[in-house]
Every structure is written in C-alpha cells, then in structure tokens.
CSV table of C-alpha atoms and ligand atoms in Angstrom, one decimal:
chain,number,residue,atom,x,y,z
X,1,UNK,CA,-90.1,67.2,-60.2
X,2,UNK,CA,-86.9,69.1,-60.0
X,3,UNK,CA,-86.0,71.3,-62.4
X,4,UNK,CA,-83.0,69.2,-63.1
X,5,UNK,CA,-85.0,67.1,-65.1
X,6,UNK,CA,-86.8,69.2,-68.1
X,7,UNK,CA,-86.6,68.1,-71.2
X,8,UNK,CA,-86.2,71.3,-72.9
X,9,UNK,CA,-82.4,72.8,-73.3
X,10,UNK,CA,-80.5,75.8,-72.0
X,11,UNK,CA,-80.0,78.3,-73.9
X,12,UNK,CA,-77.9,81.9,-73.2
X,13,UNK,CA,-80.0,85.3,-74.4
X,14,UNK,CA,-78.8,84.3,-77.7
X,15,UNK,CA,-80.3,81.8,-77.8
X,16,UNK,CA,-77.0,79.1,-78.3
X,17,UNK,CA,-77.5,76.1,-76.6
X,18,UNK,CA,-75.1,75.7,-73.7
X,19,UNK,CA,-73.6,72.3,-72.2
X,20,UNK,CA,-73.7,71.7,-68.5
X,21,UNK,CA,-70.2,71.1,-67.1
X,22,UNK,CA,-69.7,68.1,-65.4
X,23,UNK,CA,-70.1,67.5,-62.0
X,24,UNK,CA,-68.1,64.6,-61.0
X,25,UNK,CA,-64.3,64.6,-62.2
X,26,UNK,CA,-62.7,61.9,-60.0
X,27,UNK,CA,-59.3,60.4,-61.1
X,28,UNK,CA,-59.5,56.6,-60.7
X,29,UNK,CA,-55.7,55.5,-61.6
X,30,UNK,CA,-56.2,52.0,-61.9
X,31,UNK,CA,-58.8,49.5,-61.4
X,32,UNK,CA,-59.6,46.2,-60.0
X,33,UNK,CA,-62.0,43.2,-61.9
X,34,UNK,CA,-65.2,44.2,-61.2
X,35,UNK,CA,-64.7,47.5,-58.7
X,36,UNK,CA,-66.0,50.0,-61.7
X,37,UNK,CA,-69.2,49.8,-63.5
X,38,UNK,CA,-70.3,52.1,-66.9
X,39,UNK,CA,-73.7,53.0,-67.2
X,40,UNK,CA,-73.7,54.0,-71.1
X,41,UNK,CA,-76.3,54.4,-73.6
X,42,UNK,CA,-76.1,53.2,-76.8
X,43,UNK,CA,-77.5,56.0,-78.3
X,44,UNK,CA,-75.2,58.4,-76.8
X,45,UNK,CA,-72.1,59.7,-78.7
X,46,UNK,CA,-70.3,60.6,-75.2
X,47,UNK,CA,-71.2,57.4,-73.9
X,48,UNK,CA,-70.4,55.5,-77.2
X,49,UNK,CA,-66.6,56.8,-76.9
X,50,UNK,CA,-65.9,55.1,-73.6
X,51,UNK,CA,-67.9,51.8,-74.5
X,52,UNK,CA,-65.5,51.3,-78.0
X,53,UNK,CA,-62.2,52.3,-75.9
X,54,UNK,CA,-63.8,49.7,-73.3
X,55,UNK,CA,-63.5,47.2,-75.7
X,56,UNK,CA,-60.7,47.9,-77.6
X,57,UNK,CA,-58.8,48.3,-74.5
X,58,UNK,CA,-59.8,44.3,-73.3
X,59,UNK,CA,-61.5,45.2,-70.1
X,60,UNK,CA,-65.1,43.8,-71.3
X,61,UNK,CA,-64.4,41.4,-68.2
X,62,UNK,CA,-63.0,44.0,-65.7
X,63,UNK,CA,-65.5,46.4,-66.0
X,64,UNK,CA,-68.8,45.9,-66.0
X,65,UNK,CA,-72.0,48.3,-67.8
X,66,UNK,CA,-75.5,48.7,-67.2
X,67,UNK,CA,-77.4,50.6,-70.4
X,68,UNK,CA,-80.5,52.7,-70.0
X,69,UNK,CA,-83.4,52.8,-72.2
X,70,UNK,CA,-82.7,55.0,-75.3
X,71,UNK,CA,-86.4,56.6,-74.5
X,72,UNK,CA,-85.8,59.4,-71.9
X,73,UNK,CA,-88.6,61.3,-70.8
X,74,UNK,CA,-88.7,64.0,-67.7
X,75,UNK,CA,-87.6,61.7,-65.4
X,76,UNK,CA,-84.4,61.2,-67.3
X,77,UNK,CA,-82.3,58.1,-67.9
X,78,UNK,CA,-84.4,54.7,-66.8
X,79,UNK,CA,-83.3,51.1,-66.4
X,80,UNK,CA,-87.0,49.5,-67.2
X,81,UNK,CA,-85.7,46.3,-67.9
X,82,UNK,CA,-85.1,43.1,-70.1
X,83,UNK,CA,-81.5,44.7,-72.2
X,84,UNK,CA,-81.7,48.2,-70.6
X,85,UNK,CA,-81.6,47.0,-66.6
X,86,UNK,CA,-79.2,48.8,-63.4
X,87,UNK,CA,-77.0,45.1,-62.9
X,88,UNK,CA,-75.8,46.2,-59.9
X,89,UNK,CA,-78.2,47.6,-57.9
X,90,UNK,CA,-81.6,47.5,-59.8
X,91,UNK,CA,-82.1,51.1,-59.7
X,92,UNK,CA,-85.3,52.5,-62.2
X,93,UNK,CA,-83.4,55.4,-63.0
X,94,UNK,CA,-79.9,56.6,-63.2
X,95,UNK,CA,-81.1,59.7,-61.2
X,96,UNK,CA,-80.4,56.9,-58.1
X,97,UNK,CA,-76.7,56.4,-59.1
X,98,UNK,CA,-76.5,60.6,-58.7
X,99,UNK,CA,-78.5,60.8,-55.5
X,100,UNK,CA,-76.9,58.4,-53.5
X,101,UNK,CA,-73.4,60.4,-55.0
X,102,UNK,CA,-74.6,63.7,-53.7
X,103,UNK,CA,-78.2,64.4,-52.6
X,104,UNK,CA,-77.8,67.8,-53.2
X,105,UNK,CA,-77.0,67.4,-57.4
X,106,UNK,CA,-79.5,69.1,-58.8
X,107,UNK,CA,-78.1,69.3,-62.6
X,108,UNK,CA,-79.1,67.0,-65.3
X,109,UNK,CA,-78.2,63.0,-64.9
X,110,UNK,CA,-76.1,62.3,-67.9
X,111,UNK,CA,-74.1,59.2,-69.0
X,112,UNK,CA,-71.6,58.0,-69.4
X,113,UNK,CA,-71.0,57.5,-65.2
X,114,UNK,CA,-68.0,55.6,-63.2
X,115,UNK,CA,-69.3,53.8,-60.8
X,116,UNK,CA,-66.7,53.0,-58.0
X,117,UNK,CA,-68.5,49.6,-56.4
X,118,UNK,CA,-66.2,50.3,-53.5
X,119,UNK,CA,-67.1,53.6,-52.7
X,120,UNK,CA,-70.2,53.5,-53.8
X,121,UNK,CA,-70.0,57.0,-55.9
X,122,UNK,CA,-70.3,58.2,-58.9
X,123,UNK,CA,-66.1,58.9,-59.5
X,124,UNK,CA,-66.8,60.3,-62.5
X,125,UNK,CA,-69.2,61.6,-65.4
X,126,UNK,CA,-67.3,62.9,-68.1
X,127,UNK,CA,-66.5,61.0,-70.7
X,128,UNK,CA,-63.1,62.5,-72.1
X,129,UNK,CA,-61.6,61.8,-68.6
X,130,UNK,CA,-63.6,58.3,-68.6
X,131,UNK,CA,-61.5,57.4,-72.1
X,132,UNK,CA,-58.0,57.8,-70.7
X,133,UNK,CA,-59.1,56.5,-67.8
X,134,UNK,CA,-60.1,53.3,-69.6
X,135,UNK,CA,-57.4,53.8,-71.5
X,136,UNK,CA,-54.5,53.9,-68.6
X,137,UNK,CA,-56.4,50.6,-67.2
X,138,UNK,CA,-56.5,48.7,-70.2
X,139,UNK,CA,-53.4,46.4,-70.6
X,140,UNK,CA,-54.4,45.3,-73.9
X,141,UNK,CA,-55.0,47.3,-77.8
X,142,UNK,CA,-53.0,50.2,-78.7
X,143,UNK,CA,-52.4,53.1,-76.6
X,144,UNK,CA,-54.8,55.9,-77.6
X,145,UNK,CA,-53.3,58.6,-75.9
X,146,UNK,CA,-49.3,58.6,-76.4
X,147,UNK,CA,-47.0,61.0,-75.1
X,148,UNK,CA,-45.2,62.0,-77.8
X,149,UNK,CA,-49.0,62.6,-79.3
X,150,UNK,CA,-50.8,64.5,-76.9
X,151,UNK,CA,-50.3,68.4,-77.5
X,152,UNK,CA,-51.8,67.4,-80.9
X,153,UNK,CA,-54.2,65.0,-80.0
X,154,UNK,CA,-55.5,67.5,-77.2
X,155,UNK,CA,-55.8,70.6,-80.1
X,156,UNK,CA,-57.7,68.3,-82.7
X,157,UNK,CA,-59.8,67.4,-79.6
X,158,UNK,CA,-60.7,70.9,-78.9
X,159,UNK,CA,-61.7,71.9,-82.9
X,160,UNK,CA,-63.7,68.8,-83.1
X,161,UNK,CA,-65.2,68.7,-79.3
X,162,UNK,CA,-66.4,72.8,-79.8
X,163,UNK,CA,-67.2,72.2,-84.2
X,164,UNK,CA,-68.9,68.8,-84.5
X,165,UNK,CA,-69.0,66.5,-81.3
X,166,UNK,CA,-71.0,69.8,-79.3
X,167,UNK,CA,-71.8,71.8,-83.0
X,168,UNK,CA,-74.1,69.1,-84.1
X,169,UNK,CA,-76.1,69.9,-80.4
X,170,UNK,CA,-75.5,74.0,-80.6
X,171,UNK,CA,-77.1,73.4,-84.0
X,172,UNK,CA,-80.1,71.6,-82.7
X,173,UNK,CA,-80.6,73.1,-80.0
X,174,UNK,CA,-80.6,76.3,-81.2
X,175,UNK,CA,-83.1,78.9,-80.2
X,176,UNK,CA,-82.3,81.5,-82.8
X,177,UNK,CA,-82.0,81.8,-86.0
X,178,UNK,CA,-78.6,83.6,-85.7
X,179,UNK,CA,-77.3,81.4,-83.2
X,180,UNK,CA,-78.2,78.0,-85.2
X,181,UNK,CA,-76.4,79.4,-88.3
X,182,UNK,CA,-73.3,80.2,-86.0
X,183,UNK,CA,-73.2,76.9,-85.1
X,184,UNK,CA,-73.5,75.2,-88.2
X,185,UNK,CA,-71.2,77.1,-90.7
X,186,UNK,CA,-68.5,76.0,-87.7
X,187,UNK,CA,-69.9,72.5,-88.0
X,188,UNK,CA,-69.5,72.4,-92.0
X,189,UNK,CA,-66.3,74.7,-92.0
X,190,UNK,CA,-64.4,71.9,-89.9
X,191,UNK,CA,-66.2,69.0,-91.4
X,192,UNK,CA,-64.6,70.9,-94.6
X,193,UNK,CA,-61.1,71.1,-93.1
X,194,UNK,CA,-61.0,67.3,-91.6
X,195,UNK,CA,-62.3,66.4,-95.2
X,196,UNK,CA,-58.9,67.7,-96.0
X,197,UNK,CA,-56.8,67.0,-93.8
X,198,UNK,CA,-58.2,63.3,-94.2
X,199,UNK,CA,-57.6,63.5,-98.0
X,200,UNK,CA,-53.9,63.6,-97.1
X,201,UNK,CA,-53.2,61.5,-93.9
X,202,UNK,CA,-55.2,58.2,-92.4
X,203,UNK,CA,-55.9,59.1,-89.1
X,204,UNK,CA,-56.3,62.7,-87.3
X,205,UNK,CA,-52.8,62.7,-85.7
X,206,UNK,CA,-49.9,60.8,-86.7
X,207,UNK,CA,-50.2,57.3,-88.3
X,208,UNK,CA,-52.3,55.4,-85.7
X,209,UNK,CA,-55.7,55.6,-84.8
X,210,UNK,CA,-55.7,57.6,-81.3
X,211,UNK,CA,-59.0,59.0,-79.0
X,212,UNK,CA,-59.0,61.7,-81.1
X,213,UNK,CA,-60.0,59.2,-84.3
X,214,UNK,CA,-62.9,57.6,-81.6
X,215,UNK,CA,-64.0,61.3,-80.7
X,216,UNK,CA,-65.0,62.2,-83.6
X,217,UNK,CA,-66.3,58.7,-85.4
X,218,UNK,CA,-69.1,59.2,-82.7
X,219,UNK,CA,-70.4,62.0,-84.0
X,220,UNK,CA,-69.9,61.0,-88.1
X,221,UNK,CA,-71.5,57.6,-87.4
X,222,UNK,CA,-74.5,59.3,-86.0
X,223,UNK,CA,-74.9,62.5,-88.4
X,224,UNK,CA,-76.8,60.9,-91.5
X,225,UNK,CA,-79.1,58.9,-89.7
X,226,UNK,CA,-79.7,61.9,-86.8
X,227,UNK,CA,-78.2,65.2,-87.6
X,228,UNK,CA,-78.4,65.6,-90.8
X,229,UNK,CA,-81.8,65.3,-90.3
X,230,UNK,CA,-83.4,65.9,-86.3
X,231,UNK,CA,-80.3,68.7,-86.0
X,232,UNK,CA,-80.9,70.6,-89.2
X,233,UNK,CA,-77.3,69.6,-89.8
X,234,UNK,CA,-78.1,69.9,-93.6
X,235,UNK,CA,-75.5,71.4,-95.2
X,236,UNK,CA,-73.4,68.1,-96.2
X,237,UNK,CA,-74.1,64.1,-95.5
X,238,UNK,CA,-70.9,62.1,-94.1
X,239,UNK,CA,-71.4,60.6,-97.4
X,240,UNK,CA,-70.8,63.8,-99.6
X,241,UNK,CA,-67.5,64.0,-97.7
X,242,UNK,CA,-65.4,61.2,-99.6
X,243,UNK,CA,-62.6,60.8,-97.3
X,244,UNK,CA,-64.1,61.1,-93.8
X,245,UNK,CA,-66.8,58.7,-95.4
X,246,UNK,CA,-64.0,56.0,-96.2
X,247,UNK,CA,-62.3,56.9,-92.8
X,248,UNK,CA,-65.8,56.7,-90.5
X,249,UNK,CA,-66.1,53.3,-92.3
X,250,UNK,CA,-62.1,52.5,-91.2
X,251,UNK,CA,-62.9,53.0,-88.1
X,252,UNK,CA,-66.0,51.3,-87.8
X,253,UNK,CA,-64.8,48.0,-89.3
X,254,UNK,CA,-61.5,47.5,-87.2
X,255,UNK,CA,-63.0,44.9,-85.2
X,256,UNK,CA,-65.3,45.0,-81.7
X,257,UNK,CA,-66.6,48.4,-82.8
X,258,UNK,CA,-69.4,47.5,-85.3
X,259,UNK,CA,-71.1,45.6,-82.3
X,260,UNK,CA,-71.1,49.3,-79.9
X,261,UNK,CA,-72.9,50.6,-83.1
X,262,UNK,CA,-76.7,50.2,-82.4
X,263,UNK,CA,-78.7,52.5,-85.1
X,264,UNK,CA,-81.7,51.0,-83.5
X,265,UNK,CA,-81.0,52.8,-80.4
X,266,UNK,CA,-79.7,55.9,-82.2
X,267,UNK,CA,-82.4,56.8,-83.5
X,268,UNK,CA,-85.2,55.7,-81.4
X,269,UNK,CA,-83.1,58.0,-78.7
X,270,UNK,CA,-83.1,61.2,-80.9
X,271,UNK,CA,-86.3,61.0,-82.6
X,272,UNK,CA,-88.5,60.3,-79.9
X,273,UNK,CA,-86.9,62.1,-76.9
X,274,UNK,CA,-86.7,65.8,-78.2
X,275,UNK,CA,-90.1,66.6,-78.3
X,276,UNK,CA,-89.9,69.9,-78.9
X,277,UNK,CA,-87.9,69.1,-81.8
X,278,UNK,CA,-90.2,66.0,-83.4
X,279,UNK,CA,-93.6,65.8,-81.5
X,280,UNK,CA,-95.1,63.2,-83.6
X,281,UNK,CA,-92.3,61.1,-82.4
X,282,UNK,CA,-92.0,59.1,-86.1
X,283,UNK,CA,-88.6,57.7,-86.0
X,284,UNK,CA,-87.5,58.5,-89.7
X,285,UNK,CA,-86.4,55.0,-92.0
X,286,UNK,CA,-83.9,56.2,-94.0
X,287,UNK,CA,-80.7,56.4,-94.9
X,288,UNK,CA,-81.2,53.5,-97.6
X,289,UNK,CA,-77.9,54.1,-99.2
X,290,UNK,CA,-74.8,53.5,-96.8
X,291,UNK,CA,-73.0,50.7,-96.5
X,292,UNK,CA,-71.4,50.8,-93.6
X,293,UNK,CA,-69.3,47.5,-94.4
X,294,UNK,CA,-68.0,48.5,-97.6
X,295,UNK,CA,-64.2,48.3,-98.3
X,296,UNK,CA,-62.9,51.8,-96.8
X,297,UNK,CA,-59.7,51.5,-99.7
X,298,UNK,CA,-57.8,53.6,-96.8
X,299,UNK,CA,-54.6,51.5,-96.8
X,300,UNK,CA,-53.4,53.0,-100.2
X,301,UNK,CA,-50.5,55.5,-99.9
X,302,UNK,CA,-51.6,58.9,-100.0
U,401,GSH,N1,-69.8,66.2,-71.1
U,401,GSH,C1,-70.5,65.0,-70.9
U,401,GSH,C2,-71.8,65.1,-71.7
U,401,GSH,C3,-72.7,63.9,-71.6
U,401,GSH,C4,-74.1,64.1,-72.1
U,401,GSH,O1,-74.5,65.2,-72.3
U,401,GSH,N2,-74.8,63.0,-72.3
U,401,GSH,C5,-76.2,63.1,-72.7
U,401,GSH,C6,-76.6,62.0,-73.6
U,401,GSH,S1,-76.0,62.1,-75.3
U,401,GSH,C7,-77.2,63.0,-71.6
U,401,GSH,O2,-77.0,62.1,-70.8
U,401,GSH,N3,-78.2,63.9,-71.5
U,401,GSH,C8,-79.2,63.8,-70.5
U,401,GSH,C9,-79.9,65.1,-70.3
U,401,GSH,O3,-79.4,66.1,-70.8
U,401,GSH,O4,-80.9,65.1,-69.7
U,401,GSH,C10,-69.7,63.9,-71.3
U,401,GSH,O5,-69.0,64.0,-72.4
U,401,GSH,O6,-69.6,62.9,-70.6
C-alpha cells in the first residue's frame, strides 16, 4: 500500500489541512461523441460542478461518466459495481485510470478525471479547468464563463474556492485548534458577505447564472446535511442565511440539476469515509426541515 492512499489528511506544522495540487492539467479544446469519459462521484462537490455543467451544457450524449462508490476506503475510489461500475474499461478502482496515466503518480487518486478514450490518459483532474472545458464543448445552455465576465467571475472564484468550497475541508480537517478556528471565521465571514451581496443582486456576478453560481451551490447544497455537522461548520446553517438559502434553492430547481443532487450519496460518502472524524460510521438522519423544492421568490426586483 503506497502512501498515496491513507486515509488520514495532510496537514502543515500548524496543523491546517493542505490540498494536493493537481497532477494532470491537460487542455482538451474540443471534443468528439464519445472520445471523453468523467469519472465523478456524486458525493463529491468538485466532481458535482462538472456533472451539472455537463448537463446543462447538453453533452449527456457526447460524453460519457463512470461513478465510484461513495464508500472510499485505503484503497481509494472503487468501481464495485451494479450503479457505481468503470463503463469503459471495468477497472475496480480509479487508482487504474492514474496508473496506466503515469505509473509513477504516487499522489492521491481524486475525481473528477478526463478521460481521453483516444489517448488513453487521464487529460485532466481538476475540476475548475474540467468546467470550462465542458463549457467550451457544449453547444447548448448558456455560456457560463463570458468574456466580458471573467475578471469578476475569476475574483469571486478565488474568495469562495480559498473561504467555503476548500474552508469547509481546512475546517474539518483541521489538526489544531488554532488552525480550525482560522478556517472557519473565513468560512462564516464570507458566507456573511455573499449573504449580502446576495440580499442585493440574483446571482454572484452580473445578472445570469455563471460557474461561479455552480462553484459555490456545491458546497451550500452539501453544508447542512455534512458540514454543518461532520466539519464542525457550526457557526450558521444555509438555512439561517435567508438569501443564499432562496438562491441555493434557485439554483437547484432550474431544471437537470435536482437529478446531480444525490443526499444519499452525500452523506453515506462523508460520514462513513473519515474515520478519524466519525468512527462509528452512523450516517446522521437529519436535516428534517428543508425543502429543497420550495418557491425560491428570487425573481422579485431587489
Ligand atoms: N482540486 C481537485 C480536488 C478534487 C478532490 O479533492 N476530490 C476529492 C473528493 S471530494 C477526492 O477525490 N479525494 C480523494 C482522496 O483525497 O483520497 C478538483 O477540484 O478537481
């Protein structure tokens, strides 16, 4: 067993949790039907942003996805079957996808992947370059990255990507008690500030839903049901947050997205992978009280 593969996190001497850079950062400019496969997990908010963009974008037919099991022990991602099976190559583990990329990878296998059927490599494993990828193939939806957009799209991107997407994860995965109370007075100072800024506009950056709206729903659909909770994320819910409330539940009603939404998976995935965090492994029933389909009343002028 490589040390690639242990389950428990880095951490620096502080004790702050620190996210592996990406190995594989492969521009794919356009596509073919059928030349680029996704392995995604449900229960993974990375992964979760390219599967909506995939199908908001129209290219459920173009490009193909494979979804590991939300369980991932020291052998890491797995493809045991039945929903969660490789339907390209029946590989056991995603670890196979990496290894016949680059024998020599020794960091940890994450998803979302790119596979190139054509090359038969891994083009690329991280998912803010996967979404405009997806994006630039896509000939259908909106554009979610327009010119005209992109400084600000790109500095929303960065608060919310170092704040909330990663804060929820440098909170968890905390080894201090200084470095987890870093981490999450950032989290709840920007939750405060997008509270705001969402009191007063409908979507993060001009008047259209962009990546940076999909970015962050990822993380807000996830945080009462997992951070709040698994994270020690417990300064706020989503749900004592009014307006990013109403504008998760925007987001998650504008059609194809509710169906990328799997709690089942969520949770299963959190509660009973992080051992260190949750050894019993009890996959917690709550939250009873959101209504994920309820009118949003975002349309108003504001
Ligand atoms: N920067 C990567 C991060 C992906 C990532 O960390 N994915 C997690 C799942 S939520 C993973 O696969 N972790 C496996 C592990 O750490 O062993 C991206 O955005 O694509």
């Amino acid at each position: 067993m490589t040390e690639s593969f242990s389950i428990d996190r880095e951490a620096d001497a502080a004790g702050r949790f620190a996210r592996q850079a990406s190995a594989f950062r492969d521009w794919a400019a356009e596509t073919a039907p059928g030349r680029h496969h996704l392995y995604a997990s449900y229960a993974c908010p990375w992964a979760h942003r390219t599967l909506i963009v995939r199908r908001l974008k129209g290219l459920e037919d173009v490009v193909g996805v494979s979804f590991v099991h939300p369980f991932r022990d020291e052998r890491g991602w797995a493809f045991p079957g039945g929903e969660h099976r490789d339907e390209l190559h029946d590989w056991d583990f995603l670890a196979d996808a990496y290894d016949a990329t680059d024998p020599t990878f020794e960091g940890r296998v994450t998803v979302p992947v790119v596979w190139d059927r054509d090359e038969r490599r891994i083009v690329n494993n991280e998912s803010a370059d996967i979404v405009r990828m997806l994006n630039a193939w896509g000939a259908e939806g909106p554009d979610l990255y327009p010119e005209g957009l992109r400084d600000e799209i790109d500095a929303v991107n960065e608060l919310v990507y170092a704040n909330v997407n990663d804060g929820v994860y440098r909170t968890g995965f905390a080894k201090s008690q200084e470095a987890y109370e870093e981490s999450f007075s950032a989290l709840f100072a920007t939750l405060a500030e997008l509270e705001e800024r969402l009191g007063s506009q409908r979507y993060l950056v001009g008047d259209r839903i962009t990546e940076a709206d999909w970015r962050l729903f990822t993380t807000l659909v996830r945080f009462d049901a997992v951070y709040y909770v698994h994270f020690r994320c417990n300064g706020r819910r989503l749900v004592d947050h009014p307006s990013l409330w109403a504008y998760a539940r925007e987001l998650y009603q504008v059609p194809g997205v509710a169906e990328t939404v799997r709690f089942d998976e969520i949770k299963r995935h959190y509660y009973t992978t992080h051992d260190m965090l949750n050894p019993k492994r009890i996959v917690p029933a709550g939250p009873l009280d959101m209504d994920w389909d309820a009118p949003h009343g975002r349309g108003r002028a504001r």
